[in-house]
Short mmCIF file of C-alpha atoms in Angstrom, two decimals:
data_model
loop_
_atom_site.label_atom_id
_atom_site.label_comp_id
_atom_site.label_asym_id
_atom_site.label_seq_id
_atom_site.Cartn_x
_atom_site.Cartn_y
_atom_site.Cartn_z
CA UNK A 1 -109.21 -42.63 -75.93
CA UNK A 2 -108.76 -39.40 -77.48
CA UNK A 3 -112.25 -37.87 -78.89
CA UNK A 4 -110.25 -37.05 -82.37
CA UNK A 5 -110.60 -38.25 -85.71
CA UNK A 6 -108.65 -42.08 -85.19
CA UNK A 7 -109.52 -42.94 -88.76
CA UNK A 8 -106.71 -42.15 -91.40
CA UNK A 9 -106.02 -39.40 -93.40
CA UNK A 10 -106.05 -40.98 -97.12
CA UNK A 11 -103.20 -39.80 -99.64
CA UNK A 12 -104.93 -41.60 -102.79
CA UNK A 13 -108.30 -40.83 -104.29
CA UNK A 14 -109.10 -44.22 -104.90
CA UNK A 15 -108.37 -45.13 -101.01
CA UNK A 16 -110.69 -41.89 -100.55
CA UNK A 17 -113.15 -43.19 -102.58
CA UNK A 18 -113.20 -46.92 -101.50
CA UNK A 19 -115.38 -47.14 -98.50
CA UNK A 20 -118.67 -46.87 -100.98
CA UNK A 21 -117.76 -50.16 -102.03
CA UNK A 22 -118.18 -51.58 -98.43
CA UNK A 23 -121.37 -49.58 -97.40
CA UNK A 24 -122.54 -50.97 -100.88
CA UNK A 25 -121.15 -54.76 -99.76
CA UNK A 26 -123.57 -54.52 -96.57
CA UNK A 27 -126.93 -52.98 -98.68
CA UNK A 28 -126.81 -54.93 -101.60
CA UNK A 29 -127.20 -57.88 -98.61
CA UNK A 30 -130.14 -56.52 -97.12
CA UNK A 31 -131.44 -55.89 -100.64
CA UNK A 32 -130.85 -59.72 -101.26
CA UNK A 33 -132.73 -61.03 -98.07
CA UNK A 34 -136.19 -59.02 -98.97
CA UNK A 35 -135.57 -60.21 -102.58
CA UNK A 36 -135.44 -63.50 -101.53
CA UNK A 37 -131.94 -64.28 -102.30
CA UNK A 38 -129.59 -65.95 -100.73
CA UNK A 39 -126.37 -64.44 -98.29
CA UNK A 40 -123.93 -66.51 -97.06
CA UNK A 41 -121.85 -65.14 -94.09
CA UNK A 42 -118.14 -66.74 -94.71
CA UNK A 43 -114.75 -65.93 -93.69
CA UNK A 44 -111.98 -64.58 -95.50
CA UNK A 45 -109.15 -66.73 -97.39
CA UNK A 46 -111.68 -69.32 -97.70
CA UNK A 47 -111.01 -70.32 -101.39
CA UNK A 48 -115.02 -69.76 -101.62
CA UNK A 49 -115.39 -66.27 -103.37
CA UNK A 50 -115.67 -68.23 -107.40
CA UNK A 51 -118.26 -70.56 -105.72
CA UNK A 52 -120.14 -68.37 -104.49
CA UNK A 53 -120.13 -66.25 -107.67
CA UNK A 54 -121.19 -68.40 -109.61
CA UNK A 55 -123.91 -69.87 -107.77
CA UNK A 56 -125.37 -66.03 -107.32
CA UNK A 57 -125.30 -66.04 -103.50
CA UNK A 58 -124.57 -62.81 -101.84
CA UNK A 59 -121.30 -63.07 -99.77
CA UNK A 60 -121.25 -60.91 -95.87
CA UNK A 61 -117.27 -61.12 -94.66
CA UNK A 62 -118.18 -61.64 -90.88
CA UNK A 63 -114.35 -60.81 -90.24
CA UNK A 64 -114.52 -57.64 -91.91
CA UNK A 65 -117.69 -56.15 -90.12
CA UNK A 66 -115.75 -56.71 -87.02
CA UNK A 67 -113.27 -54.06 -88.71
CA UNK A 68 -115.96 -51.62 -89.82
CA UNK A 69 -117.30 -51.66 -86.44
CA UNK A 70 -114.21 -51.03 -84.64
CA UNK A 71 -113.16 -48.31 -87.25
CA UNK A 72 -116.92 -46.76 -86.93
CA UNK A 73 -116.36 -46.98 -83.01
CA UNK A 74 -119.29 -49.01 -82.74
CA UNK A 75 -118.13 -52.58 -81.68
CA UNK A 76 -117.98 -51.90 -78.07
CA UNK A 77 -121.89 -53.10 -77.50
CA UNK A 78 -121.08 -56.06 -79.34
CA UNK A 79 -118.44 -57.08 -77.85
CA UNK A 80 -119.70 -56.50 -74.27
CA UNK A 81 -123.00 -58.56 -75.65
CA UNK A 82 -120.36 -61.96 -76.30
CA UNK A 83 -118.56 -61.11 -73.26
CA UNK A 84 -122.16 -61.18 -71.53
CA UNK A 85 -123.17 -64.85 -72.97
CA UNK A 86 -119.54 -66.51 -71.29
CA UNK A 87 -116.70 -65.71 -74.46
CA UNK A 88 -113.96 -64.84 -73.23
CA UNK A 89 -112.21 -60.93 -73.60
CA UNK A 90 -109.17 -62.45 -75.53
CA UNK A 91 -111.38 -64.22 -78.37
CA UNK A 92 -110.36 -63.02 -81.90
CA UNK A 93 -112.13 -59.25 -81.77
CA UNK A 94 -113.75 -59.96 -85.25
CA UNK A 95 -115.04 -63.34 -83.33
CA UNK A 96 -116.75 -61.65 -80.61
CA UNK A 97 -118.20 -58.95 -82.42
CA UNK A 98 -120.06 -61.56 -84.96
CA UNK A 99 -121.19 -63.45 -82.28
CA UNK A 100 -122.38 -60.24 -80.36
CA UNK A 101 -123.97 -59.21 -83.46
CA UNK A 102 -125.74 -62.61 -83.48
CA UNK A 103 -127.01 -62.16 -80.12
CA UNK A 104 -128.47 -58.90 -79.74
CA UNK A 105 -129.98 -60.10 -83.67
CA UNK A 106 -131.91 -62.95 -81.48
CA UNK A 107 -132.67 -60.89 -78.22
CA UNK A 108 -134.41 -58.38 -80.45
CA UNK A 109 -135.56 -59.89 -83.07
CA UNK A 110 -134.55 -57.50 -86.04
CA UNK A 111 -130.91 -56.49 -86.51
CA UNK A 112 -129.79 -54.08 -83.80
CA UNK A 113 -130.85 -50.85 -84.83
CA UNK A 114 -127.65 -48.99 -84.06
CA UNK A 115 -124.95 -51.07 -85.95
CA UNK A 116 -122.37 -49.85 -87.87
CA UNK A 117 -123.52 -49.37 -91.59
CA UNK A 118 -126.76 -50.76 -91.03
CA UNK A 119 -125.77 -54.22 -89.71
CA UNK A 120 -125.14 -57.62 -91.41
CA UNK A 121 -128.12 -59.17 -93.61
CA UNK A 122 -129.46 -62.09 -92.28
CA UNK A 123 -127.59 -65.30 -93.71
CA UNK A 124 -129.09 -68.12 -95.88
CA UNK A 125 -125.85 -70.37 -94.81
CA UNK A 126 -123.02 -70.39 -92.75
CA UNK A 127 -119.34 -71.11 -94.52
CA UNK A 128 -116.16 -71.41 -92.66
CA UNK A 129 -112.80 -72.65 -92.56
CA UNK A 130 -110.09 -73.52 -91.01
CA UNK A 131 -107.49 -70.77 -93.04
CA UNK A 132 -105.70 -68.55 -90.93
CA UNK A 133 -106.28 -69.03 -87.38
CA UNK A 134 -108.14 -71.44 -85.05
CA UNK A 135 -111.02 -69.88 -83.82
CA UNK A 136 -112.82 -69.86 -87.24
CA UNK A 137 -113.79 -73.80 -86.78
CA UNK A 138 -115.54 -73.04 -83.61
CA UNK A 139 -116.72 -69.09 -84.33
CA UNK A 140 -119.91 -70.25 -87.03
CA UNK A 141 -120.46 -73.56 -84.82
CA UNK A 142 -120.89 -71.19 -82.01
CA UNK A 143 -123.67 -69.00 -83.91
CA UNK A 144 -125.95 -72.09 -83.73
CA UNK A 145 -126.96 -70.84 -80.61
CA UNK A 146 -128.49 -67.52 -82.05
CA UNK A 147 -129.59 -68.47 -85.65
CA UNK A 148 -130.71 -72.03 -87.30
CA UNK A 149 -129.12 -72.02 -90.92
CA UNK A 150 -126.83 -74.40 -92.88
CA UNK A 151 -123.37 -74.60 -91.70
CA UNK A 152 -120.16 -76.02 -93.72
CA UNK A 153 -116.72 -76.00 -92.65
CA UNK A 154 -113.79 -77.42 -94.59
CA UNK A 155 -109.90 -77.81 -94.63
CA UNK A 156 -107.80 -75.44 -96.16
CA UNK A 157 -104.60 -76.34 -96.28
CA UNK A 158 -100.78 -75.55 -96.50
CA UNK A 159 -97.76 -77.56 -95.86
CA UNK A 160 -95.38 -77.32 -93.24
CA UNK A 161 -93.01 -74.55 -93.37
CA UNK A 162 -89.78 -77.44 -93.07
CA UNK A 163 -90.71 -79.09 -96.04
CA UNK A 164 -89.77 -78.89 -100.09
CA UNK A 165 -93.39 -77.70 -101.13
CA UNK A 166 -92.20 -79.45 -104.68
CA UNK A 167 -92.37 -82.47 -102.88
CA UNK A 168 -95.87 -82.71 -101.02
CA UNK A 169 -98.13 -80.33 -103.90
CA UNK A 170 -98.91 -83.79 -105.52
CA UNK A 171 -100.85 -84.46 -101.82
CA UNK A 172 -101.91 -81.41 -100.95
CA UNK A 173 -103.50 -80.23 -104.32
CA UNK A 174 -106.42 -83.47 -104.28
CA UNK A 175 -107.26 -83.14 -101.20
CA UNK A 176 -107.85 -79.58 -101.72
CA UNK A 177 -109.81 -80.43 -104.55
CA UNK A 178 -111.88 -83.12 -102.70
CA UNK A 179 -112.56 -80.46 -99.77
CA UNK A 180 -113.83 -78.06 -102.34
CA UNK A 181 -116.39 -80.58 -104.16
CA UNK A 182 -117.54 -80.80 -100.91
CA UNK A 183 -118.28 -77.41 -100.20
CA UNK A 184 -119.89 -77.72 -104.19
CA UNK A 185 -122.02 -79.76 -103.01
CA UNK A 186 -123.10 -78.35 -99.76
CA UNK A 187 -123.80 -75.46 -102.01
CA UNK A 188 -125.93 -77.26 -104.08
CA UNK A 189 -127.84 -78.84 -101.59
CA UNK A 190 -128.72 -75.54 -99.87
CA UNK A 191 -129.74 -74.18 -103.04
CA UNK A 192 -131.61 -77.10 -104.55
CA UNK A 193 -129.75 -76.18 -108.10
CA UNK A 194 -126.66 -77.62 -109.94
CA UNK A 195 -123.76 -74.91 -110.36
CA UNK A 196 -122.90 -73.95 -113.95
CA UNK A 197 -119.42 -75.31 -114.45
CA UNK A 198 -118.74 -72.36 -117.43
CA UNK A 199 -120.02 -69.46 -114.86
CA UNK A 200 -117.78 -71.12 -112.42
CA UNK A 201 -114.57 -71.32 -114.72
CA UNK A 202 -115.40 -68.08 -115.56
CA UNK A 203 -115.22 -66.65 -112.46
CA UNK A 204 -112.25 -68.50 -111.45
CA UNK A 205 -110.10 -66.31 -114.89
CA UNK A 206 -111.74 -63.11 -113.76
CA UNK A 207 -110.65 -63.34 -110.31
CA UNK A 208 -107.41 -64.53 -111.32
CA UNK A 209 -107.04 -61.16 -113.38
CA UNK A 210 -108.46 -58.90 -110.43
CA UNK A 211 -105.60 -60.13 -108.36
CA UNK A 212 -102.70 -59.91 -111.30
CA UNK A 213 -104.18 -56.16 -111.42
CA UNK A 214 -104.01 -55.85 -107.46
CA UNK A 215 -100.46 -57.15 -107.69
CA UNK A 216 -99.54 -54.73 -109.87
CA UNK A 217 -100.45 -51.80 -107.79
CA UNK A 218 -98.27 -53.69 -104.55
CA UNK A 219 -95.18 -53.83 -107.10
CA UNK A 220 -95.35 -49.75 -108.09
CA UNK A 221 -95.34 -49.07 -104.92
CA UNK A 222 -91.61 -49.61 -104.63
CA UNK A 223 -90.95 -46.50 -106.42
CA UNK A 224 -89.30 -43.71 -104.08
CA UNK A 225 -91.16 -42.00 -102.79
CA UNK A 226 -94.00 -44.37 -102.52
CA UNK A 227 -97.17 -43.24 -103.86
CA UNK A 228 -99.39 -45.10 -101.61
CA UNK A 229 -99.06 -46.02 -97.77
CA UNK A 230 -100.53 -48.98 -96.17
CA UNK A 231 -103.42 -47.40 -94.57
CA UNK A 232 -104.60 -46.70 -97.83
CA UNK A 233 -104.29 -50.66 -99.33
CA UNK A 234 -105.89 -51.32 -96.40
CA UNK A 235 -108.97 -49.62 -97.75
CA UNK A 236 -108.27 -51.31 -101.04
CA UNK A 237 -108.61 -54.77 -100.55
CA UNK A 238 -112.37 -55.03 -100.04
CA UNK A 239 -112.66 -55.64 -103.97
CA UNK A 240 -110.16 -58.15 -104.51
CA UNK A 241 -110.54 -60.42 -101.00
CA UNK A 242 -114.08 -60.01 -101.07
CA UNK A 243 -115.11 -59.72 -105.03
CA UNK A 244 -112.70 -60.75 -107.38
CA UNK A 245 -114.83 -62.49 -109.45
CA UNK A 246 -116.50 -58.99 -110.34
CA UNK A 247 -115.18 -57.77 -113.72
CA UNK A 248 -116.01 -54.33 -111.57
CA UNK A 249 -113.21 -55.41 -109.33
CA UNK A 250 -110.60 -55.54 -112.27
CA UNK A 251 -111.77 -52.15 -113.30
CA UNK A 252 -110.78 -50.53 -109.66
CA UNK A 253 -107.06 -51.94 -109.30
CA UNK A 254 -106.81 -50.66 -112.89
CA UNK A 255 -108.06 -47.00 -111.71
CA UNK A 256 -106.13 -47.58 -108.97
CA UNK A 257 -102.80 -48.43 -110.77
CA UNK A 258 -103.59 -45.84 -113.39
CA UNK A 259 -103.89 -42.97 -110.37
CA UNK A 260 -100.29 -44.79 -108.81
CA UNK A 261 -98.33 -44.18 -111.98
CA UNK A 262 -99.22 -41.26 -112.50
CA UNK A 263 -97.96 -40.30 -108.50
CA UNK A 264 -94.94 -41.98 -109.63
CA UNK A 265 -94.55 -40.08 -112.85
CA UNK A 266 -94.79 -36.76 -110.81
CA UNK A 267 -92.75 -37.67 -107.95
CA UNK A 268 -95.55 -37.25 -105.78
CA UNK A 269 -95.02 -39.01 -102.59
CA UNK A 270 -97.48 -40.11 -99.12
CA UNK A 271 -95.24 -37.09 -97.14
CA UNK A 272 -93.42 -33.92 -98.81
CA UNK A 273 -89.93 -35.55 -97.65
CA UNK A 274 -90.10 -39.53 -97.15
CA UNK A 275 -87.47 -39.77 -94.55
CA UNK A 276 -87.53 -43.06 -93.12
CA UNK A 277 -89.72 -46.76 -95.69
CA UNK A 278 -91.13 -49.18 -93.19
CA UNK A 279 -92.66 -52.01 -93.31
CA UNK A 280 -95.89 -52.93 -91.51
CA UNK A 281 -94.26 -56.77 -90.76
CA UNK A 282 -95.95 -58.10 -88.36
CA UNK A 283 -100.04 -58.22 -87.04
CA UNK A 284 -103.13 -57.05 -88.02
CA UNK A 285 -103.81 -53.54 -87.57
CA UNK A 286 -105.55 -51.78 -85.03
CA UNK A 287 -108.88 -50.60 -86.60
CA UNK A 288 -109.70 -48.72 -84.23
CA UNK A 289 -106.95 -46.15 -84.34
CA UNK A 290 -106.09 -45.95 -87.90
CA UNK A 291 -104.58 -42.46 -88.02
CA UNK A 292 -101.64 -44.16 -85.96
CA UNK A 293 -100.32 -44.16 -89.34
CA UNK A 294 -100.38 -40.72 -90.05
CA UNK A 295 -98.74 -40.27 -87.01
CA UNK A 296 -95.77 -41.92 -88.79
CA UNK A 297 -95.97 -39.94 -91.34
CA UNK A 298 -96.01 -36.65 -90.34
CA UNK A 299 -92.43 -37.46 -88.92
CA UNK A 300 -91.56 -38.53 -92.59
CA UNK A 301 -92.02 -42.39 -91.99
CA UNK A 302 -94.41 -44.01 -94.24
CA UNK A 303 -95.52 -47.73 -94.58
CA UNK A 304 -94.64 -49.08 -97.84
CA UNK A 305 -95.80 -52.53 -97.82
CA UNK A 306 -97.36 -54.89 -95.55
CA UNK A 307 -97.89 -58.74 -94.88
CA UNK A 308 -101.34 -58.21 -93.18
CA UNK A 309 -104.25 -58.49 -96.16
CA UNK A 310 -101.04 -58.56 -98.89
CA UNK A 311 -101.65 -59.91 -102.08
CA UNK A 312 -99.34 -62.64 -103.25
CA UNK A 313 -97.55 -63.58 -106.89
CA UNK A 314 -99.77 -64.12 -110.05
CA UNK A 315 -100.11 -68.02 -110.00
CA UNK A 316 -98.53 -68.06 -113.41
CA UNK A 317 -98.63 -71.18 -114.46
CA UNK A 318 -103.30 -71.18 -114.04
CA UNK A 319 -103.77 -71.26 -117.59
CA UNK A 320 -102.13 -75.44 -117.67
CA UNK A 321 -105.36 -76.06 -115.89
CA UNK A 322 -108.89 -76.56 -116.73
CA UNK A 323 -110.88 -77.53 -114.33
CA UNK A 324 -111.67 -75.05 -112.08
CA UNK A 325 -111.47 -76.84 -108.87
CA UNK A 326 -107.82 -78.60 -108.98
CA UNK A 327 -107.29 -74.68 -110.81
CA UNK A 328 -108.70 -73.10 -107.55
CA UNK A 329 -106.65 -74.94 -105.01
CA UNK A 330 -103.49 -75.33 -107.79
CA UNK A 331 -103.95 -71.27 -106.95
CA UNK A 332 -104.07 -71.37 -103.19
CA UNK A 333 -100.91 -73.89 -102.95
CA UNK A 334 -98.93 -71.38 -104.86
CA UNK A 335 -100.32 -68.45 -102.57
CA UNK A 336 -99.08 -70.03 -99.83
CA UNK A 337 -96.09 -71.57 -100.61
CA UNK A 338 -94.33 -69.00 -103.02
CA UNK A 339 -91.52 -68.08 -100.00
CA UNK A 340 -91.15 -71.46 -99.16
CA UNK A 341 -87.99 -73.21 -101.06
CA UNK A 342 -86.18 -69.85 -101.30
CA UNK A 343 -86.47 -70.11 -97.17
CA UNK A 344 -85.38 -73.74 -97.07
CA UNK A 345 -81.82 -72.23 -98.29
CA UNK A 346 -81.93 -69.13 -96.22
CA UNK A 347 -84.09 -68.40 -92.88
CA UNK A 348 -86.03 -71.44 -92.72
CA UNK A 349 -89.06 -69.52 -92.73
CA UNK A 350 -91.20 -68.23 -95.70
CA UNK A 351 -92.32 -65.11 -93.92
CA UNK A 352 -88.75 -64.14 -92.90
CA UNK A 353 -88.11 -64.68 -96.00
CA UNK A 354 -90.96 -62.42 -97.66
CA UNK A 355 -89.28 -59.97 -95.09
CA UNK A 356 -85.60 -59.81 -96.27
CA UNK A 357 -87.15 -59.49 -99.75
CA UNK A 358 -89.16 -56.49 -99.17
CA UNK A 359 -86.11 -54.72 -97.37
CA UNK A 360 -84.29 -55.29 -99.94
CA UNK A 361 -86.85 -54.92 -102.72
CA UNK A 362 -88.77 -51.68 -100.63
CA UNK A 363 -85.60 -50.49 -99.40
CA UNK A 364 -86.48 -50.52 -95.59
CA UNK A 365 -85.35 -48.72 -93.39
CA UNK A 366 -87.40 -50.35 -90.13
CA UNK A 367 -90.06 -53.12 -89.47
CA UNK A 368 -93.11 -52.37 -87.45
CA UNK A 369 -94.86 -55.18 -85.49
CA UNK A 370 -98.62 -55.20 -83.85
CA UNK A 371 -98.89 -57.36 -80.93
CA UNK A 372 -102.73 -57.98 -81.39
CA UNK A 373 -104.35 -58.96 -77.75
CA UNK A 374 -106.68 -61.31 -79.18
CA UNK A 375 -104.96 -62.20 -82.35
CA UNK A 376 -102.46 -65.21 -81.83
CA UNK A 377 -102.52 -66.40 -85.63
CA UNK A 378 -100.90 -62.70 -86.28
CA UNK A 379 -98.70 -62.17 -82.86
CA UNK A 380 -96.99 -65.22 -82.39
CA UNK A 381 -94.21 -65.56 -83.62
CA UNK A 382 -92.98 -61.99 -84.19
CA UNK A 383 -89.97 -61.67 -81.75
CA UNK A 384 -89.01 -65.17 -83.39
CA UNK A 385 -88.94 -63.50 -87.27
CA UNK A 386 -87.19 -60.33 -85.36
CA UNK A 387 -84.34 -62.47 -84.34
CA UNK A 388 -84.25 -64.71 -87.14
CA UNK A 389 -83.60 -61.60 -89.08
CA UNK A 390 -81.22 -60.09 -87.26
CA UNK A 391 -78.77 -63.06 -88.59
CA UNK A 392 -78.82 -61.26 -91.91
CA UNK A 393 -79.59 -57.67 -91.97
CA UNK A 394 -79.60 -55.03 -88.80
CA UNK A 395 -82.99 -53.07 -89.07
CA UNK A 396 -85.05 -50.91 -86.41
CA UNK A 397 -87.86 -52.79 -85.31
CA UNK A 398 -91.04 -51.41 -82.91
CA UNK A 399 -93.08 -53.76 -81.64
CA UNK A 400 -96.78 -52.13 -80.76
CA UNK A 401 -99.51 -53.48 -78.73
CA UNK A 402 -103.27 -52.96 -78.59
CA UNK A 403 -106.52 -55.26 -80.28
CA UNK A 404 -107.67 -55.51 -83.72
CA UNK A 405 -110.98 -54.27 -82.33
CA UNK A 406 -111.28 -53.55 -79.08
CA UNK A 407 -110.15 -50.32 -78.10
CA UNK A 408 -110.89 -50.44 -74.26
CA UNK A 409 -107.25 -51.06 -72.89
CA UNK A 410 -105.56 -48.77 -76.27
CA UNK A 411 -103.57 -45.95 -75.06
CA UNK A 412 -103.04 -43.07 -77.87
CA UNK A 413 -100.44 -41.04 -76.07
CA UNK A 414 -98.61 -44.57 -75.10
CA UNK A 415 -98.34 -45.50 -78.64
CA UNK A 416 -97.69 -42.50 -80.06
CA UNK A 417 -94.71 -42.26 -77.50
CA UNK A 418 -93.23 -45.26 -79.14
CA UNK A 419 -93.35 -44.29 -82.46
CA UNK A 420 -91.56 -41.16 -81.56
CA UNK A 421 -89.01 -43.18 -79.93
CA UNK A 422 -88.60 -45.42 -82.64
CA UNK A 423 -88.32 -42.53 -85.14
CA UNK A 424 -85.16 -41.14 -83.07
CA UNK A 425 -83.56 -44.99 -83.20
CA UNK A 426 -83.51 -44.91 -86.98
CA UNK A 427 -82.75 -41.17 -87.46
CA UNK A 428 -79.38 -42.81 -85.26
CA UNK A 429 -79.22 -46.22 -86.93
CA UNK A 430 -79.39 -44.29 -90.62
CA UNK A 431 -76.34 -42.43 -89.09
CA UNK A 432 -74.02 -44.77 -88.39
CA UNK A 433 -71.44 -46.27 -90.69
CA UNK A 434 -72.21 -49.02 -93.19
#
């Protein structure tokens, strides 16, 4: 590994600005334990932020301290301390460094003294799911063997990508609604207090504003030349995955929209000549090595959108509903599905689909996929889309490989050797005739 600066180089002042609101995430935490209050570690996409909102309990995003870690370049003891108690080197990264976290927590007794941003606070409860990717079902049930607190798992669910979602929302939508009185429940059982049903409706509106403002700023960003790369929404999303019930939360996608207009206004771009729009379609990125990106771009490339973290379409029709729960999981359904019938007449598949729409709608010029060691959820699947896409539109495509976290087998120069490459295959593919 080179002994440079890997983070990225920020074009946007709010992107500049953002990482207060994670150092702030992990203290106010800590604040909450010696308070008395309670933390719940949880995982992302969890439908669980407007519960937990309401119900005043501190939220600690176990997935994303395994990114501030790796970005910090300190997840390599906690890793090795997972690795030591039998998990395996190709667990999810985020995985292992929770869990190593979790040990070195017990074999000390205090939080280890030399993790990134002061560590995570110690958790009242223990919330997972099983959104996104397999391990999370096992990943909290694992922790028993370090810490004794309430754990709750549930279903979150989405239909299969063959079917009319039209069809199936009428099945999918209670059960949703059943698993999340459940996880009511469990909340108020941990608590020993009733949740107030106006706080949690509420929350549910305010969060559904914070992402309509978070849309927003992906939609500007179509403008040529973009105003903001992907590194830089990378930064952004702590507010909206992690607090969008905060009226605080609405405030910063406004600033942030307000500072991308004004780019937009004044032509201002991520590079002084944007040569070559990609799209980051494929994988999580590399933490670690972050100013990967700016490698891009100082060859004129820049990342204008990206599935990984991406917000999705206003659920427009929210307002029809008022209870919160059935309003909640009305919301995820549409999240997930919003691709879905559009695919059914074209590619079959809703994030092929999302694809041709961003070349189209981003004006793309190439599509760059991470192959993530340890994350299968993210890398399987990507030379399928690739060739599934090639039956309608001809684009450059790099495929990359390294970890979302673990930086021990990442080779700079290699990488950077296949960007360069790639650049000179769409300097010649923008060449030929249409």
């Amino acid at each position: 590994m080179s002994k440079d600066k890997t983070t990225a180089t920020k074009s946007t002042k709010t992107a500049q600005e953002s990482y207060k609101i994670v150092k702030r995430m992990y203290s106010k935490a800590r604040e909450a334990v010696n308070e008395g209050a309670p933390v719940a570690w949880v995982m992302v996409a969890s439908i669980a932020e407007e519960m937990l909102y309401a119900m005043d309990v501190v939220p600690v995003y176990t997935e994303n301290y395994g990114a501030v870690c790796a970005a910090k370049k300190g997840a390599g003891p906690l890793l090795e301390a997972a690795e030591a108690d039998g998990f395996s080197n190709v667990i999810c990264g985020y995985v292992r460094t929770g869990l190593g976290h979790a040990a070195k927590r017990k074999e000390l007794g205090m939080i280890p003294p030399d993790a990134p941003e002061g560590g995570m606070a110690d958790p009242t409860m223990l919330i997972g799911s099983s959104a996104g990717c397999d391990p999370r079902f096992k990943w909290y049930q694992a922790m028993g063997r370090y810490m004794d607190v309430p754990y709750f798992t549930f279903e979150v669910l989405m239909p299969p990508n063959n079917v009319d979602p039209d069809k199936v929302r009428e099945f999918y939508v209670p059960y949703q609604v059943q698993e999340l009185k459940r996880l009511k429940a469990f909340l108020e059982k941990t608590l020993g207090r009733k949740m107030d049903e106006d706080k949690l409706m509420a929350a549910v509106v305010t969060a559904e504003q914070t992402r309509t403002m978070w849309w927003r700023c992906y939609e500007i960003r179509r403008s040529v030349p973009c105003p903001m790369p992907t590194e830089d929404m990378l930064s952004c999303v702590v507010p909206g995955m992690f607090h969008p019930s905060d009226p605080e939360s609405i405030n910063f996608y406004k600033g942030l929209y307000d500072e991308l207009e004004e780019r937009v206004r004044n032509h201002i771009g991520v590079v002084p000549e944007e040569r070559y729009r990609l799209i980051w379609g494929g994988g999580l990125p590399p933490w670690h090595s972050m100013n990967l990106f700016n490698h891009f771009e100082d060859q004129g490339a820049v990342c204008v959108i990206e599935t990984c973290y991406c917000q999705f379409e206003p659920f427009e029709d929210a307002h029809k509903y008022n209870d919160p729960l059935e309003r909640l999981a009305r919301w995820y359904y549409h999240r997930f599905t919003t691709k879905q019938k559009k695919a059914l007449q074209g590619p079959g598949h809703p994030r092929v689909q999302r694809l041709l729409d961003w070349i189209d709608e981003y004006q793309a010029d190439g599509l760059v996929m991470h192959g993530s060691i340890s994350c299968r959820a993210t890398t399987v699947g990507q030379m399928y889309f690739e060739n599934v896409l090639r039956d309608y539109v001809r684009i450059p495509t790099l495929f990359m490989e390294s970890d979302i976290v673990d930086d021990r087998d990442y080779s700079e120069l290699q990488t950077k050797a296949k960007i360069d490459a790639f650049i000179e295959t769409m300097e010649t593919h923008k060449r030929k005739p249409r």
